[in-house]
mmCIF file of C-alpha atoms in Angstrom:
data_model
loop_
_atom_site.group_PDB
_atom_site.id
_atom_site.type_symbol
_atom_site.label_atom_id
_atom_site.label_comp_id
_atom_site.label_asym_id
_atom_site.label_seq_id
_atom_site.Cartn_x
_atom_site.Cartn_y
_atom_site.Cartn_z
ATOM 1 C CA PRO A 1 153.501 120.067 144.935
ATOM 2 C CA GLU A 2 152.382 121.654 141.652
ATOM 3 C CA CYS A 3 153.395 118.578 139.647
ATOM 4 C CA GLN A 4 151.580 116.261 142.050
ATOM 5 C CA GLU A 5 148.487 118.428 141.927
ATOM 6 C CA GLY A 6 148.500 118.254 138.145
ATOM 7 C CA ARG A 7 148.745 114.462 138.217
ATOM 8 C CA LEU A 8 145.918 114.177 140.744
ATOM 9 C CA PHE A 9 143.797 116.511 138.638
ATOM 10 C CA THR A 10 144.455 114.341 135.588
ATOM 11 C CA ILE A 11 143.409 111.192 137.444
ATOM 12 C CA SER A 12 140.297 112.771 138.943
ATOM 13 C CA ASN A 13 139.364 114.263 135.572
ATOM 14 C CA ALA A 14 139.657 110.822 133.951
ATOM 15 C CA ARG A 15 137.511 109.346 136.728
ATOM 16 C CA VAL A 16 134.770 111.954 136.482
ATOM 17 C CA GLY A 17 134.797 111.884 132.677
ATOM 18 C CA ALA A 18 134.497 108.104 132.643
ATOM 19 C CA ALA A 19 131.598 108.226 135.093
ATOM 20 C CA ILE A 20 129.736 110.828 133.047
ATOM 21 C CA MET A 21 130.272 109.005 129.745
ATOM 22 C CA ALA A 22 129.253 105.617 131.160
ATOM 23 C CA ARG A 23 126.101 106.898 132.852
ATOM 24 C CA GLU A 24 124.995 109.066 129.943
ATOM 25 C CA GLY A 25 125.655 106.217 127.522
ATOM 26 C CA PHE A 26 123.538 103.944 129.705
ATOM 27 C CA GLU A 27 120.716 106.487 129.760
ATOM 28 C CA ILE A 28 120.803 106.715 125.957
ATOM 29 C CA LEU A 29 120.544 102.944 125.699
ATOM 30 C CA VAL A 30 117.607 102.948 128.132
ATOM 31 C CA ARG A 31 115.804 105.621 126.092
ATOM 32 C CA LYS A 32 116.398 103.628 122.889
ATOM 33 C CA GLY A 33 115.006 100.509 124.566
ATOM 34 C CA VAL A 34 118.230 98.513 124.212
ATOM 35 C CA VAL A 35 118.531 97.837 127.957
ATOM 36 C CA LEU A 36 115.944 97.600 130.696
ATOM 37 C CA PRO A 37 115.453 100.685 132.866
ATOM 38 C CA LYS A 38 117.156 100.642 136.259
ATOM 39 C CA ALA A 39 119.326 103.022 138.206
ATOM 40 C CA ALA A 40 122.611 103.654 136.408
ATOM 41 C CA SER A 41 124.468 103.564 139.721
ATOM 42 C CA GLU A 42 123.250 100.000 140.320
ATOM 43 C CA ALA A 43 124.019 98.590 136.869
ATOM 44 C CA LEU A 44 127.087 96.346 136.831
ATOM 45 C CA GLU A 45 127.594 97.034 133.135
ATOM 46 C CA VAL A 46 127.863 100.755 133.816
ATOM 47 C CA ARG A 47 130.543 100.179 136.454
ATOM 48 C CA ILE A 48 132.517 97.927 134.096
ATOM 49 C CA VAL A 49 132.354 100.463 131.245
ATOM 50 C CA GLU A 50 133.245 103.228 133.688
ATOM 51 C CA CYS A 51 136.348 101.326 134.844
ATOM 52 C CA LEU A 52 137.391 100.613 131.266
ATOM 53 C CA LEU A 53 137.015 104.257 130.259
ATOM 54 C CA PHE A 54 138.934 105.367 133.349
ATOM 55 C CA GLY A 55 141.727 102.923 132.527
ATOM 56 C CA ALA A 56 141.852 104.173 128.941
ATOM 57 C CA GLY A 57 142.006 107.786 130.112
ATOM 58 C CA VAL A 58 144.840 107.115 132.541
ATOM 59 C CA TYR A 59 146.647 105.041 129.915
ATOM 60 C CA PHE A 60 146.534 107.849 127.357
ATOM 61 C CA GLN A 61 147.666 110.403 129.928
ATOM 62 C CA PHE A 62 150.527 108.499 131.554
ATOM 63 C CA PHE A 63 151.398 105.159 129.989
ATOM 64 C CA ARG A 64 151.091 105.613 126.213
ATOM 65 C CA GLY A 65 154.469 105.529 124.541
ATOM 66 C CA THR A 66 156.436 104.209 127.517
ATOM 67 C CA ARG A 67 158.497 101.139 126.767
ATOM 68 C CA SER A 68 160.048 100.544 130.162
ATOM 69 C CA ILE A 69 159.634 101.196 133.871
ATOM 70 C CA ALA A 70 162.045 104.121 133.540
ATOM 71 C CA GLY A 71 159.903 105.589 130.755
ATOM 72 C CA LEU A 72 156.795 105.140 132.862
ATOM 73 C CA LEU A 73 158.402 106.880 135.840
ATOM 74 C CA TRP A 74 159.596 109.678 133.541
ATOM 75 C CA SER A 75 156.094 110.104 132.156
ATOM 76 C CA ILE A 76 154.539 110.288 135.624
ATOM 77 C CA SER A 77 157.262 112.561 137.006
ATOM 78 C CA TRP A 78 157.878 114.977 134.138
ATOM 79 C CA GLY A 79 154.841 114.736 131.922
ATOM 80 C CA SER A 80 153.382 112.514 129.290
ATOM 81 C CA HIS A 81 153.430 112.577 125.527
ATOM 82 C CA HIS A 82 151.128 114.875 123.631
ATOM 83 C CA LEU A 83 148.167 113.549 121.704
ATOM 84 C CA PRO A 84 148.575 113.247 117.943
ATOM 85 C CA GLY A 85 147.211 116.152 115.900
ATOM 86 C CA THR A 86 144.349 114.157 114.395
ATOM 87 C CA VAL A 87 143.115 113.081 117.831
ATOM 88 C CA ARG A 88 143.321 116.677 119.074
ATOM 89 C CA LEU A 89 141.386 117.827 116.009
ATOM 90 C CA ILE A 90 138.682 115.212 116.588
ATOM 91 C CA LEU A 91 138.361 116.033 120.309
ATOM 92 C CA SER A 92 138.454 119.830 119.983
ATOM 93 C CA PRO A 93 134.767 120.377 119.047
ATOM 94 C CA ALA A 94 133.652 118.358 122.082
ATOM 95 C CA LEU A 95 135.979 120.326 124.354
ATOM 96 C CA VAL A 96 134.775 123.642 122.937
ATOM 97 C CA LEU A 97 131.163 122.551 123.455
ATOM 98 C CA GLU A 98 131.967 121.519 127.026
ATOM 99 C CA THR A 99 133.520 124.927 127.693
ATOM 100 C CA TRP A 100 130.467 126.704 126.284
ATOM 101 C CA LEU A 101 128.144 124.592 128.417
ATOM 102 C CA GLN A 102 130.197 125.313 131.542
ATOM 103 C CA THR A 103 130.065 129.026 130.742
ATOM 104 C CA LEU A 104 126.309 128.899 130.180
ATOM 105 C CA VAL A 105 125.704 127.005 133.447
ATOM 106 C CA THR A 106 127.873 129.472 135.359
ATOM 107 C CA ALA A 107 126.072 132.437 133.772
ATOM 108 C CA MET A 108 122.690 130.930 134.661
ATOM 109 C CA ARG A 109 123.755 130.320 138.260
ATOM 110 C CA VAL A 110 125.027 133.870 138.625
ATOM 111 C CA GLY A 111 121.877 135.237 137.028
ATOM 112 C CA VAL A 112 123.427 136.756 133.898
ATOM 113 C CA ALA A 113 121.609 134.374 131.524
ATOM 114 C CA LYS A 114 118.086 133.013 131.870
#
């Protein structure tokens, strides 16, 4: 059960991350005047980008480095390959910032920070 829960968390995390990135990217483009304003949930382009980002996230978590069906099943069952050091180094500031923001939001909801 623990392994399955981890896999489901990975998939849901990729889905939520893709949705956030696609919608925020769309909002940036609207503010810059590159695209016409409309609801991000209704924009077909946003859905396409969201699906592509989700696919890339799942690929990097499960499928990268597998050369066969057996390798794919091994990756899904026992864990995937680790990200290269340079990619981890590039992503670490964003992850640290995300953690700080989550902490700040939690502190504001509890009433510790104003």
